[in-house]
């Protein structure tokens, strides 16, 4: 029983979904400290000028947790993000198949960044046909405050005997404590695929929206390749 754990990110990259695919159960780590200028409120798409950030403005006050951070809706970020997708992907092969989804998302009112992120990821799991995976919000569980023990507690809560760590995660964990609790640690080994894109040379490590618009039904197989 493999468990993966990750902070909810905004329109995540392919490696995020690879982790979900490889796990039997996935936990949104929404009750740890929010980190500015990372991936919890922004990601990148490809344009004819290169990579472009799509950033959700937030009203963050240190040391708020991710699930406490509100979106700054005095800024018309939803219109900006939708227009960026229309401008840069209208000529992509599967634009018409997916733009309606984003129109629906950006027509809703969102108060918390974590709620927006989890909604987007869950809906994209449906698009990839991996919606049957067991998922849970860390904030709904009783967990230790210690970073390693928190992960162990989540694994136990989900019935996991194996923890799927990110590629750098093993550096920051007490592996002996996992072993003492009967949990094996394996490390994600994701190799980023190349796929057809608009605008010249291939650019990697973009939001999954780039792959969806360009490859449509092949998205899952491209991630798993």
mmCIF file of N, CA, C and O in Angstrom, residues 75-167:
data_model
loop_
_atom_site.group_PDB
_atom_site.id
_atom_site.type_symbol
_atom_site.label_atom_id
_atom_site.label_comp_id
_atom_site.label_asym_id
_atom_site.label_seq_id
_atom_site.Cartn_x
_atom_site.Cartn_y
_atom_site.Cartn_z
ATOM 1 N N UNK A 75 -8.008 41.612 -7.034
ATOM 2 C CA UNK A 75 -7.293 41.549 -8.309
ATOM 3 C C UNK A 75 -8.055 40.611 -9.246
ATOM 4 O O UNK A 75 -8.485 39.534 -8.834
ATOM 5 N N UNK A 76 -8.228 40.989 -10.505
ATOM 6 C CA UNK A 76 -8.994 40.169 -11.447
ATOM 7 C C UNK A 76 -8.099 39.096 -12.074
ATOM 8 O O UNK A 76 -7.886 39.058 -13.279
ATOM 9 N N UNK A 77 -7.582 38.220 -11.211
ATOM 10 C CA UNK A 77 -6.640 37.188 -11.660
ATOM 11 C C UNK A 77 -7.317 36.122 -12.514
ATOM 12 O O UNK A 77 -6.682 35.553 -13.412
ATOM 13 N N UNK A 78 -8.586 35.837 -12.255
ATOM 14 C CA UNK A 78 -9.272 34.761 -13.003
ATOM 15 C C UNK A 78 -9.386 35.111 -14.479
ATOM 16 O O UNK A 78 -9.139 34.265 -15.347
ATOM 17 N N UNK A 79 -9.762 36.347 -14.774
ATOM 18 C CA UNK A 79 -9.846 36.775 -16.173
ATOM 19 C C UNK A 79 -8.477 36.713 -16.841
ATOM 20 O O UNK A 79 -8.346 36.273 -17.979
ATOM 21 N N UNK A 80 -7.450 37.124 -16.115
ATOM 22 C CA UNK A 80 -6.091 37.129 -16.655
ATOM 23 C C UNK A 80 -5.618 35.716 -16.987
ATOM 24 O O UNK A 80 -5.043 35.475 -18.049
ATOM 25 N N UNK A 81 -5.877 34.770 -16.078
ATOM 26 C CA UNK A 81 -5.426 33.395 -16.306
ATOM 27 C C UNK A 81 -6.177 32.750 -17.466
ATOM 28 O O UNK A 81 -5.579 32.052 -18.292
ATOM 29 N N UNK A 82 -7.484 32.954 -17.509
ATOM 30 C CA UNK A 82 -8.266 32.389 -18.601
ATOM 31 C C UNK A 82 -7.834 32.983 -19.939
ATOM 32 O O UNK A 82 -7.666 32.255 -20.938
ATOM 33 N N UNK A 83 -7.627 34.282 -19.983
ATOM 34 C CA UNK A 83 -7.220 34.920 -21.228
ATOM 35 C C UNK A 83 -5.845 34.440 -21.664
ATOM 36 O O UNK A 83 -5.587 34.276 -22.873
ATOM 37 N N UNK A 84 -4.945 34.185 -20.717
ATOM 38 C CA UNK A 84 -3.622 33.670 -21.059
ATOM 39 C C UNK A 84 -3.730 32.301 -21.716
ATOM 40 O O UNK A 84 -3.005 31.999 -22.680
ATOM 41 N N UNK A 85 -4.644 31.472 -21.222
ATOM 42 C CA UNK A 85 -4.823 30.151 -21.829
ATOM 43 C C UNK A 85 -5.412 30.277 -23.229
ATOM 44 O O UNK A 85 -4.989 29.579 -24.159
ATOM 45 N N UNK A 86 -6.388 31.158 -23.395
ATOM 46 C CA UNK A 86 -7.004 31.348 -24.711
ATOM 47 C C UNK A 86 -5.981 31.878 -25.704
ATOM 48 O O UNK A 86 -5.855 31.371 -26.828
ATOM 49 N N UNK A 87 -5.211 32.864 -25.288
ATOM 50 C CA UNK A 87 -4.230 33.490 -26.176
ATOM 51 C C UNK A 87 -3.161 32.493 -26.623
ATOM 52 O O UNK A 87 -2.776 32.466 -27.797
ATOM 53 N N UNK A 88 -2.701 31.656 -25.702
ATOM 54 C CA UNK A 88 -1.535 30.825 -25.987
ATOM 55 C C UNK A 88 -1.854 29.400 -26.417
ATOM 56 O O UNK A 88 -0.968 28.714 -26.927
ATOM 57 N N UNK A 89 -3.100 28.957 -26.213
ATOM 58 C CA UNK A 89 -3.422 27.574 -26.576
ATOM 59 C C UNK A 89 -4.579 27.447 -27.561
ATOM 60 O O UNK A 89 -5.005 26.331 -27.873
ATOM 61 N N UNK A 90 -5.086 28.555 -28.085
ATOM 62 C CA UNK A 90 -6.248 28.468 -28.984
ATOM 63 C C UNK A 90 -5.935 27.653 -30.249
ATOM 64 O O UNK A 90 -6.860 27.124 -30.878
ATOM 65 N N UNK A 91 -4.657 27.555 -30.609
ATOM 66 C CA UNK A 91 -4.279 26.770 -31.788
ATOM 67 C C UNK A 91 -3.766 25.381 -31.429
ATOM 68 O O UNK A 91 -3.333 24.631 -32.307
ATOM 69 N N UNK A 92 -3.819 25.025 -30.153
ATOM 70 C CA UNK A 92 -3.399 23.683 -29.725
ATOM 71 C C UNK A 92 -4.449 22.662 -30.152
ATOM 72 O O UNK A 92 -5.646 22.974 -30.228
ATOM 73 N N UNK A 93 -4.041 21.412 -30.409
ATOM 74 C CA UNK A 93 -4.966 20.408 -30.949
ATOM 75 C C UNK A 93 -6.196 20.142 -30.082
ATOM 76 O O UNK A 93 -7.261 19.820 -30.606
ATOM 77 N N UNK A 94 -6.068 20.263 -28.760
ATOM 78 C CA UNK A 94 -7.175 19.882 -27.888
ATOM 79 C C UNK A 94 -7.702 21.077 -27.075
ATOM 80 O O UNK A 94 -8.275 20.902 -25.997
ATOM 81 N N UNK A 95 -7.532 22.257 -27.645
ATOM 82 C CA UNK A 95 -7.991 23.466 -26.971
ATOM 83 C C UNK A 95 -9.486 23.422 -26.668
ATOM 84 O O UNK A 95 -9.925 23.681 -25.550
ATOM 85 N N UNK A 96 -10.276 23.065 -27.657
ATOM 86 C CA UNK A 96 -11.737 23.085 -27.493
ATOM 87 C C UNK A 96 -12.210 22.047 -26.486
ATOM 88 O O UNK A 96 -13.242 22.239 -25.827
ATOM 89 N N UNK A 97 -11.458 20.948 -26.352
ATOM 90 C CA UNK A 97 -11.862 19.899 -25.412
ATOM 91 C C UNK A 97 -11.715 20.343 -23.959
ATOM 92 O O UNK A 97 -12.433 19.835 -23.079
ATOM 93 N N UNK A 98 -10.803 21.275 -23.677
ATOM 94 C CA UNK A 98 -10.492 21.589 -22.281
ATOM 95 C C UNK A 98 -10.783 23.026 -21.859
ATOM 96 O O UNK A 98 -10.895 23.292 -20.659
ATOM 97 N N UNK A 99 -10.914 23.930 -22.792
ATOM 98 C CA UNK A 99 -11.077 25.321 -22.384
ATOM 99 C C UNK A 99 -12.375 25.541 -21.602
ATOM 100 O O UNK A 99 -12.438 26.383 -20.692
ATOM 101 N N UNK A 100 -13.407 24.749 -21.914
ATOM 102 C CA UNK A 100 -14.660 24.863 -21.176
ATOM 103 C C UNK A 100 -14.487 24.571 -19.696
ATOM 104 O O UNK A 100 -15.144 25.195 -18.846
ATOM 105 N N UNK A 101 -13.620 23.627 -19.376
ATOM 106 C CA UNK A 101 -13.339 23.318 -17.970
ATOM 107 C C UNK A 101 -12.758 24.524 -17.259
ATOM 108 O O UNK A 101 -13.181 24.888 -16.152
ATOM 109 N N UNK A 102 -11.794 25.174 -17.882
ATOM 110 C CA UNK A 102 -11.167 26.330 -17.244
ATOM 111 C C UNK A 102 -12.125 27.519 -17.177
ATOM 112 O O UNK A 102 -12.107 28.290 -16.208
ATOM 113 N N UNK A 103 -12.987 27.661 -18.167
ATOM 114 C CA UNK A 103 -14.006 28.708 -18.092
ATOM 115 C C UNK A 103 -14.908 28.473 -16.879
ATOM 116 O O UNK A 103 -15.283 29.429 -16.178
ATOM 117 N N UNK A 104 -15.251 27.225 -16.634
ATOM 118 C CA UNK A 104 -16.093 26.884 -15.482
ATOM 119 C C UNK A 104 -15.361 27.184 -14.175
ATOM 120 O O UNK A 104 -15.924 27.784 -13.253
ATOM 121 N N UNK A 105 -14.086 26.789 -14.084
ATOM 122 C CA UNK A 105 -13.306 27.021 -12.867
ATOM 123 C C UNK A 105 -13.213 28.514 -12.559
ATOM 124 O O UNK A 105 -13.442 28.952 -11.422
ATOM 125 N N UNK A 106 -12.902 29.305 -13.576
ATOM 126 C CA UNK A 106 -12.680 30.729 -13.358
ATOM 127 C C UNK A 106 -13.974 31.536 -13.276
ATOM 128 O O UNK A 106 -13.939 32.741 -13.025
ATOM 129 N N UNK A 107 -15.099 30.869 -13.463
ATOM 130 C CA UNK A 107 -16.387 31.541 -13.255
ATOM 131 C C UNK A 107 -16.847 31.436 -11.801
ATOM 132 O O UNK A 107 -17.783 32.118 -11.388
ATOM 133 N N UNK A 108 -16.191 30.574 -11.017
ATOM 134 C CA UNK A 108 -16.563 30.363 -9.621
ATOM 135 C C UNK A 108 -15.852 31.356 -8.706
ATOM 136 O O UNK A 108 -14.827 31.928 -9.070
ATOM 137 N N UNK A 109 -16.398 31.520 -7.518
ATOM 138 C CA UNK A 109 -15.759 32.340 -6.493
ATOM 139 C C UNK A 109 -14.896 31.437 -5.614
ATOM 140 O O UNK A 109 -15.377 30.417 -5.100
ATOM 141 N N UNK A 110 -13.644 31.823 -5.445
ATOM 142 C CA UNK A 110 -12.713 31.041 -4.622
ATOM 143 C C UNK A 110 -12.189 31.923 -3.501
ATOM 144 O O UNK A 110 -11.710 33.025 -3.754
ATOM 145 N N UNK A 111 -12.241 31.421 -2.290
ATOM 146 C CA UNK A 111 -11.768 32.203 -1.145
ATOM 147 C C UNK A 111 -10.382 31.755 -0.689
ATOM 148 O O UNK A 111 -9.529 32.573 -0.371
ATOM 149 N N UNK A 112 -10.144 30.446 -0.658
ATOM 150 C CA UNK A 112 -8.895 29.899 -0.141
ATOM 151 C C UNK A 112 -8.084 29.244 -1.256
ATOM 152 O O UNK A 112 -8.631 28.521 -2.091
ATOM 153 N N UNK A 113 -6.788 29.453 -1.249
ATOM 154 C CA UNK A 113 -5.936 28.881 -2.287
ATOM 155 C C UNK A 113 -5.939 27.358 -2.228
ATOM 156 O O UNK A 113 -5.899 26.693 -3.259
ATOM 157 N N UNK A 114 -6.017 26.781 -1.029
ATOM 158 C CA UNK A 114 -6.000 25.324 -0.921
ATOM 159 C C UNK A 114 -7.250 24.706 -1.546
ATOM 160 O O UNK A 114 -7.173 23.658 -2.200
ATOM 161 N N UNK A 115 -8.391 25.346 -1.369
ATOM 162 C CA UNK A 115 -9.633 24.819 -1.948
ATOM 163 C C UNK A 115 -9.582 24.856 -3.469
ATOM 164 O O UNK A 115 -9.998 23.904 -4.144
ATOM 165 N N UNK A 116 -9.078 25.947 -4.019
ATOM 166 C CA UNK A 116 -8.920 26.045 -5.469
ATOM 167 C C UNK A 116 -7.984 24.968 -5.993
ATOM 168 O O UNK A 116 -8.301 24.273 -6.966
ATOM 169 N N UNK A 117 -6.845 24.801 -5.343
ATOM 170 C CA UNK A 117 -5.857 23.832 -5.819
ATOM 171 C C UNK A 117 -6.373 22.402 -5.765
ATOM 172 O O UNK A 117 -6.213 21.639 -6.720
ATOM 173 N N UNK A 118 -6.994 22.046 -4.651
ATOM 174 C CA UNK A 118 -7.506 20.677 -4.515
ATOM 175 C C UNK A 118 -8.604 20.416 -5.544
ATOM 176 O O UNK A 118 -8.660 19.336 -6.152
ATOM 177 N N UNK A 119 -9.466 21.393 -5.751
ATOM 178 C CA UNK A 119 -10.524 21.236 -6.760
ATOM 179 C C UNK A 119 -9.920 20.995 -8.144
ATOM 180 O O UNK A 119 -10.330 20.073 -8.863
ATOM 181 N N UNK A 120 -8.944 21.810 -8.522
ATOM 182 C CA UNK A 120 -8.306 21.656 -9.833
ATOM 183 C C UNK A 120 -7.648 20.296 -9.978
ATOM 184 O O UNK A 120 -7.806 19.616 -11.005
ATOM 185 N N UNK A 121 -6.907 19.872 -8.966
ATOM 186 C CA UNK A 121 -6.215 18.586 -9.046
ATOM 187 C C UNK A 121 -7.211 17.441 -9.116
ATOM 188 O O UNK A 121 -7.049 16.504 -9.908
ATOM 189 N N UNK A 122 -8.250 17.501 -8.297
ATOM 190 C CA UNK A 122 -9.254 16.430 -8.316
ATOM 191 C C UNK A 122 -9.941 16.339 -9.682
ATOM 192 O O UNK A 122 -10.175 15.244 -10.204
ATOM 193 N N UNK A 123 -10.279 17.469 -10.270
ATOM 194 C CA UNK A 123 -10.930 17.443 -11.578
ATOM 195 C C UNK A 123 -9.969 16.944 -12.659
ATOM 196 O O UNK A 123 -10.379 16.241 -13.589
ATOM 197 N N UNK A 124 -8.709 17.300 -12.545
ATOM 198 C CA UNK A 124 -7.731 16.823 -13.519
ATOM 199 C C UNK A 124 -7.474 15.325 -13.349
ATOM 200 O O UNK A 124 -7.209 14.629 -14.327
ATOM 201 N N UNK A 125 -7.593 14.837 -12.130
ATOM 202 C CA UNK A 125 -7.505 13.380 -11.936
ATOM 203 C C UNK A 125 -8.640 12.683 -12.679
ATOM 204 O O UNK A 125 -8.451 11.598 -13.240
ATOM 205 N N UNK A 126 -9.804 13.296 -12.700
ATOM 206 C CA UNK A 126 -10.914 12.738 -13.470
ATOM 207 C C UNK A 126 -10.574 12.709 -14.960
ATOM 208 O O UNK A 126 -10.856 11.722 -15.653
ATOM 209 N N UNK A 127 -9.967 13.778 -15.452
ATOM 210 C CA UNK A 127 -9.579 13.828 -16.865
ATOM 211 C C UNK A 127 -8.574 12.731 -17.212
ATOM 212 O O UNK A 127 -8.563 12.213 -18.326
ATOM 213 N N UNK A 128 -7.719 12.388 -16.242
ATOM 214 C CA UNK A 128 -6.692 11.369 -16.469
ATOM 215 C C UNK A 128 -7.172 9.968 -16.113
ATOM 216 O O UNK A 128 -6.413 9.005 -16.229
ATOM 217 N N UNK A 129 -8.416 9.857 -15.654
ATOM 218 C CA UNK A 129 -8.978 8.570 -15.226
ATOM 219 C C UNK A 129 -8.207 7.955 -14.064
ATOM 220 O O UNK A 129 -7.996 6.737 -14.006
ATOM 221 N N UNK A 130 -7.759 8.804 -13.131
ATOM 222 C CA UNK A 130 -7.131 8.311 -11.905
ATOM 223 C C UNK A 130 -7.913 8.837 -10.693
ATOM 224 O O UNK A 130 -7.380 9.014 -9.616
ATOM 225 N N UNK A 131 -9.210 9.069 -10.903
ATOM 226 C CA UNK A 131 -10.045 9.638 -9.849
ATOM 227 C C UNK A 131 -10.399 8.632 -8.764
ATOM 228 O O UNK A 131 -10.881 9.011 -7.693
ATOM 229 N N UNK A 132 -10.161 7.340 -9.010
ATOM 230 C CA UNK A 132 -10.516 6.328 -8.021
ATOM 231 C C UNK A 132 -9.490 6.218 -6.900
ATOM 232 O O UNK A 132 -9.704 5.501 -5.931
ATOM 233 N N UNK A 133 -8.374 6.903 -7.031
ATOM 234 C CA UNK A 133 -7.362 6.874 -5.980
ATOM 235 C C UNK A 133 -7.947 7.439 -4.682
ATOM 236 O O UNK A 133 -8.710 8.397 -4.688
ATOM 237 N N UNK A 134 -7.582 6.822 -3.570
ATOM 238 C CA UNK A 134 -7.994 7.340 -2.275
ATOM 239 C C UNK A 134 -7.240 8.639 -1.987
ATOM 240 O O UNK A 134 -6.018 8.701 -2.106
ATOM 241 N N UNK A 135 -7.954 9.690 -1.621
ATOM 242 C CA UNK A 135 -7.318 10.962 -1.272
ATOM 243 C C UNK A 135 -7.867 11.460 0.056
ATOM 244 O O UNK A 135 -8.995 11.134 0.433
ATOM 245 N N UNK A 136 -7.057 12.265 0.739
ATOM 246 C CA UNK A 136 -7.468 12.809 2.027
ATOM 247 C C UNK A 136 -6.756 14.144 2.239
ATOM 248 O O UNK A 136 -5.653 14.359 1.722
ATOM 249 N N UNK A 137 -7.394 15.037 2.977
ATOM 250 C CA UNK A 137 -6.760 16.277 3.407
ATOM 251 C C UNK A 137 -6.058 16.030 4.737
ATOM 252 O O UNK A 137 -6.667 15.505 5.678
ATOM 253 N N UNK A 138 -4.801 16.428 4.834
ATOM 254 C CA UNK A 138 -4.067 16.235 6.083
ATOM 255 C C UNK A 138 -4.758 16.944 7.243
ATOM 256 O O UNK A 138 -4.696 16.491 8.392
ATOM 257 N N UNK A 139 -5.416 18.051 6.949
ATOM 258 C CA UNK A 139 -6.086 18.836 7.995
ATOM 259 C C UNK A 139 -7.247 18.092 8.642
ATOM 260 O O UNK A 139 -7.749 18.520 9.691
ATOM 261 N N UNK A 140 -7.688 16.995 8.043
ATOM 262 C CA UNK A 140 -8.771 16.205 8.636
ATOM 263 C C UNK A 140 -8.252 15.090 9.536
ATOM 264 O O UNK A 140 -9.044 14.354 10.132
ATOM 265 N N UNK A 141 -6.925 14.962 9.630
ATOM 266 C CA UNK A 141 -6.313 13.885 10.411
ATOM 267 C C UNK A 141 -5.673 14.433 11.678
ATOM 268 O O UNK A 141 -5.339 15.608 11.771
ATOM 269 N N UNK A 142 -5.478 13.556 12.669
ATOM 270 C CA UNK A 142 -4.764 13.908 13.889
ATOM 271 C C UNK A 142 -3.297 13.525 13.695
ATOM 272 O O UNK A 142 -2.964 12.335 13.613
ATOM 273 N N UNK A 143 -2.418 14.541 13.612
ATOM 274 C CA UNK A 143 -1.039 14.299 13.204
ATOM 275 C C UNK A 143 -0.049 14.959 14.153
ATOM 276 O O UNK A 143 -0.344 15.977 14.778
ATOM 277 N N UNK A 144 1.152 14.403 14.187
ATOM 278 C CA UNK A 144 2.256 14.988 14.939
ATOM 279 C C UNK A 144 2.718 16.279 14.269
ATOM 280 O O UNK A 144 2.555 16.460 13.062
ATOM 281 N N UNK A 145 3.327 17.155 15.057
ATOM 282 C CA UNK A 145 3.907 18.378 14.507
ATOM 283 C C UNK A 145 5.319 18.147 13.955
ATOM 284 O O UNK A 145 5.817 18.964 13.188
ATOM 285 N N UNK A 146 5.938 17.059 14.368
ATOM 286 C CA UNK A 146 7.275 16.748 13.855
ATOM 287 C C UNK A 146 7.180 16.364 12.378
ATOM 288 O O UNK A 146 6.330 15.536 12.011
ATOM 289 N N UNK A 147 8.014 16.935 11.512
ATOM 290 C CA UNK A 147 7.882 16.681 10.065
ATOM 291 C C UNK A 147 7.926 15.211 9.675
ATOM 292 O O UNK A 147 7.109 14.762 8.863
ATOM 293 N N UNK A 148 8.860 14.452 10.230
ATOM 294 C CA UNK A 148 8.941 13.025 9.891
ATOM 295 C C UNK A 148 7.775 12.256 10.480
ATOM 296 O O UNK A 148 7.132 11.443 9.804
ATOM 297 N N UNK A 149 7.484 12.504 11.769
ATOM 298 C CA UNK A 149 6.377 11.787 12.405
ATOM 299 C C UNK A 149 5.042 12.112 11.754
ATOM 300 O O UNK A 149 4.139 11.268 11.709
ATOM 301 N N UNK A 150 4.909 13.343 11.235
ATOM 302 C CA UNK A 150 3.679 13.707 10.527
ATOM 303 C C UNK A 150 3.478 12.798 9.313
ATOM 304 O O UNK A 150 2.367 12.314 9.065
ATOM 305 N N UNK A 151 4.532 12.585 8.552
ATOM 306 C CA UNK A 151 4.432 11.717 7.376
ATOM 307 C C UNK A 151 4.107 10.284 7.773
ATOM 308 O O UNK A 151 3.299 9.609 7.122
ATOM 309 N N UNK A 152 4.739 9.826 8.838
ATOM 310 C CA UNK A 152 4.474 8.462 9.321
ATOM 311 C C UNK A 152 3.019 8.337 9.763
ATOM 312 O O UNK A 152 2.338 7.343 9.454
ATOM 313 N N UNK A 153 2.528 9.345 10.485
ATOM 314 C CA UNK A 153 1.131 9.324 10.933
ATOM 315 C C UNK A 153 0.166 9.255 9.748
ATOM 316 O O UNK A 153 -0.850 8.555 9.797
ATOM 317 N N UNK A 154 0.467 10.009 8.695
ATOM 318 C CA UNK A 154 -0.399 9.991 7.510
ATOM 319 C C UNK A 154 -0.387 8.607 6.866
ATOM 320 O O UNK A 154 -1.446 8.075 6.489
ATOM 321 N N UNK A 155 0.788 8.028 6.737
ATOM 322 C CA UNK A 155 0.881 6.680 6.157
ATOM 323 C C UNK A 155 0.050 5.694 6.962
ATOM 324 O O UNK A 155 -0.701 4.876 6.397
ATOM 325 N N UNK A 156 0.156 5.766 8.273
ATOM 326 C CA UNK A 156 -0.604 4.846 9.130
ATOM 327 C C UNK A 156 -2.109 5.088 8.996
ATOM 328 O O UNK A 156 -2.901 4.139 8.939
ATOM 329 N N UNK A 157 -2.496 6.355 8.942
ATOM 330 C CA UNK A 157 -3.921 6.679 8.829
ATOM 331 C C UNK A 157 -4.524 6.134 7.546
ATOM 332 O O UNK A 157 -5.708 5.781 7.504
ATOM 333 N N UNK A 158 -3.710 6.060 6.487
ATOM 334 C CA UNK A 158 -4.191 5.562 5.198
ATOM 335 C C UNK A 158 -3.907 4.081 4.992
ATOM 336 O O UNK A 158 -4.158 3.548 3.907
ATOM 337 N N UNK A 159 -3.374 3.422 6.006
ATOM 338 C CA UNK A 159 -3.093 1.994 5.906
ATOM 339 C C UNK A 159 -1.887 1.677 5.056
ATOM 340 O O UNK A 159 -1.771 0.565 4.518
ATOM 341 N N UNK A 160 -0.976 2.629 4.934
ATOM 342 C CA UNK A 160 0.176 2.438 4.064
ATOM 343 C C UNK A 160 1.339 1.752 4.751
ATOM 344 O O UNK A 160 1.617 1.997 5.925
ATOM 345 N N UNK A 161 2.026 0.906 3.997
ATOM 346 C CA UNK A 161 3.273 0.314 4.492
ATOM 347 C C UNK A 161 4.478 0.793 3.688
ATOM 348 O O UNK A 161 5.618 0.396 3.945
ATOM 349 N N UNK A 162 4.219 1.677 2.703
ATOM 350 C CA UNK A 162 5.281 2.219 1.860
ATOM 351 C C UNK A 162 5.011 3.697 1.615
ATOM 352 O O UNK A 162 3.885 4.076 1.277
ATOM 353 N N UNK A 163 6.051 4.514 1.784
ATOM 354 C CA UNK A 163 5.926 5.946 1.548
ATOM 355 C C UNK A 163 6.709 6.310 0.293
ATOM 356 O O UNK A 163 7.900 6.022 0.182
ATOM 357 N N UNK A 164 6.008 6.941 -0.656
ATOM 358 C CA UNK A 164 6.635 7.385 -1.896
ATOM 359 C C UNK A 164 7.115 8.816 -1.705
ATOM 360 O O UNK A 164 6.324 9.755 -1.690
ATOM 361 N N UNK A 165 8.422 8.974 -1.579
ATOM 362 C CA UNK A 165 9.013 10.283 -1.346
ATOM 363 C C UNK A 165 9.335 10.968 -2.662
ATOM 364 O O UNK A 165 9.592 10.317 -3.676
ATOM 365 N N UNK A 166 9.354 12.295 -2.635
ATOM 366 C CA UNK A 166 9.872 13.035 -3.770
ATOM 367 C C UNK A 166 11.365 12.801 -3.910
ATOM 368 O O UNK A 166 12.015 12.247 -3.019
ATOM 369 N N UNK A 167 11.935 13.258 -5.012
ATOM 370 C CA UNK A 167 13.327 12.950 -5.306
ATOM 371 C C UNK A 167 14.292 13.531 -4.291
ATOM 372 O O UNK A 167 15.369 12.982 -4.071
#
